[in-house]
Amino acid sequence: VLVLPLLAGCTKKDNVITIGEYDSMSGSDATFGLSSNKGVRLAFDEINAAGGIKGKKVDLKMMDDQGKNEEAASAVTRLITSNKVVAIIGGVASGRSKASAPIAQSHKVPFVSPASTNPDVTKVGDYVFRVCFIDPFQGLVMAKFASENLKVKKAAVLRDVKNDYSVGLADVFVQEFKKRGGEIVTDLSYQAGDIDFKAQLTQIRSKNPDAIYVPGYYTEVGLIAQQARQLGIKAPLLGGDGWDSDKLSEIGKEAINGNYYSNHYTTESTDPAVTEFIKKFKAKYNETPDALAALGYDAAKILAAAIERAPDLSGQAIRDELAKTKDFAGVTGKITLNENRDAVKSAVVIQVDGKNRKFITTITP
Ligand code: PHE
């Protein structure tokens, strides 16, 4: 009598492959999780419609980390110990990935971040991967664009000191910009959650820079843009992928227009893989996919392909196949995972124009 329901439970479980995902679905970085999850779901829906992985349907368990490092860590613990996931699609924000990837590593559960660009994230161990480029490259891209394309000679920096990603990217920019003969006239900081940036911006105004590098997340960047223009600062703001959200222009309004940031993909691409993805995404969600949606889609497809190739569903087998990912034709470019489990890919520079994201140039590694 006891055996039957247990067996029934087993059979049901044997027909699915449980994969975990966690990210911010609420809080000031909510679009990171909302977008990447949309991309991930689109990918798994397509895979399930085509018969699943190894003939089994993917069952995705999504958890909200509310934009908090501790919640990211506990989400990963729960996915592994309660949901028994075979792999995890990890966080967008580098700080949250750094707080949670060590748990996946210690349980030998493969962890694939769609979008965490801080170099330290994959240094956690051999079960931690990412499908995006890293900040030493992203920072170089903007330093190069600033000095070569915009002819910036004097730059100011305004960094979020509470954010590993922001600090890392600011450091690379400073180094690469100076290498190109540029001068950093001031390097100031704020903390995520701040709403008044006038003190820092007043100081920046007194140095009269040609551009201001603000490698933060969209909520603060939107406010910084507004307050900079209110103070009469005309210099362009420059940033990184953390700007990429529809909310950026909702918060920054006209003040954010004309400013530039580095990103993972452009919706203006004519690559059929990209146009097809955008078409399917719009049909499902009635919105244009941002970079995170595209990276989530690529992360899910790469993970699914590795699981399909793996001889069994053990963490080790899936990990070994992930490490072999080569020339995967993703929406965000051709993806090869190198010996550090990072992707080496080109970046694009985007100019903000309301809700439009104007493609300016591609920079290859
Ligand atoms: N690269 C950012 C980080 O590591 C996250 C991010 C990626 C945000 C892409 C927006 C778009 O924290």
mmCIF file of C-alpha atoms and ligand atoms in Angstrom, residues 32 92-95 115-118 135 138 163 165 217 241-244 263-264 291-292 295, ligand 1:
data_model
loop_
_atom_site.group_PDB
_atom_site.id
_atom_site.type_symbol
_atom_site.label_atom_id
_atom_site.label_comp_id
_atom_site.label_asym_id
_atom_site.label_seq_id
_atom_site.Cartn_x
_atom_site.Cartn_y
_atom_site.Cartn_z
ATOM 1 C CA PHE A 32 16.701 41.915 -14.615
ATOM 2 C CA VAL A 92 22.068 38.590 -13.603
ATOM 3 C CA ALA A 93 23.653 40.870 -10.989
ATOM 4 C CA SER A 94 27.268 39.890 -10.363
ATOM 5 C CA GLY A 95 27.038 40.483 -6.611
ATOM 6 C CA ALA A 115 24.581 38.080 -17.652
ATOM 7 C CA SER A 116 26.936 38.473 -14.670
ATOM 8 C CA THR A 117 29.979 40.180 -16.141
ATOM 9 C CA ASN A 118 32.258 40.648 -13.110
ATOM 10 C CA ASP A 135 33.980 43.455 -17.574
ATOM 11 C CA GLN A 138 33.249 45.767 -21.424
ATOM 12 C CA ASN A 163 27.895 46.978 -6.255
ATOM 13 C CA TYR A 165 29.894 44.993 -10.882
ATOM 14 C CA TYR A 217 22.016 49.873 -12.570
ATOM 15 C CA ASP A 241 24.970 46.811 -19.579
ATOM 16 C CA GLY A 242 23.383 47.596 -16.181
ATOM 17 C CA TRP A 243 21.558 50.439 -17.970
ATOM 18 C CA ASP A 244 19.643 48.018 -20.157
ATOM 19 C CA ASN A 263 25.570 46.075 -24.301
ATOM 20 C CA HIS A 264 25.300 42.437 -25.373
ATOM 21 C CA ALA A 291 19.621 42.108 -23.637
ATOM 22 C CA LEU A 292 18.710 40.099 -20.564
ATOM 23 C CA LEU A 295 20.944 36.237 -22.722
HETATM 24 N N1 PHE B 1 26.403 42.687 -16.082
HETATM 25 C C1 PHE B 1 25.603 43.096 -14.948
HETATM 26 C C2 PHE B 1 26.268 42.562 -13.686
HETATM 27 O O1 PHE B 1 27.140 41.756 -13.780
HETATM 28 C C3 PHE B 1 24.188 42.623 -15.035
HETATM 29 C C4 PHE B 1 23.414 43.028 -16.243
HETATM 30 C C5 PHE B 1 23.601 42.398 -17.484
HETATM 31 C C6 PHE B 1 22.448 44.009 -16.173
HETATM 32 C C7 PHE B 1 22.880 42.773 -18.622
HETATM 33 C C8 PHE B 1 21.736 44.396 -17.290
HETATM 34 C C9 PHE B 1 21.960 43.781 -18.535
HETATM 35 O O2 PHE B 1 25.942 42.916 -12.586
#
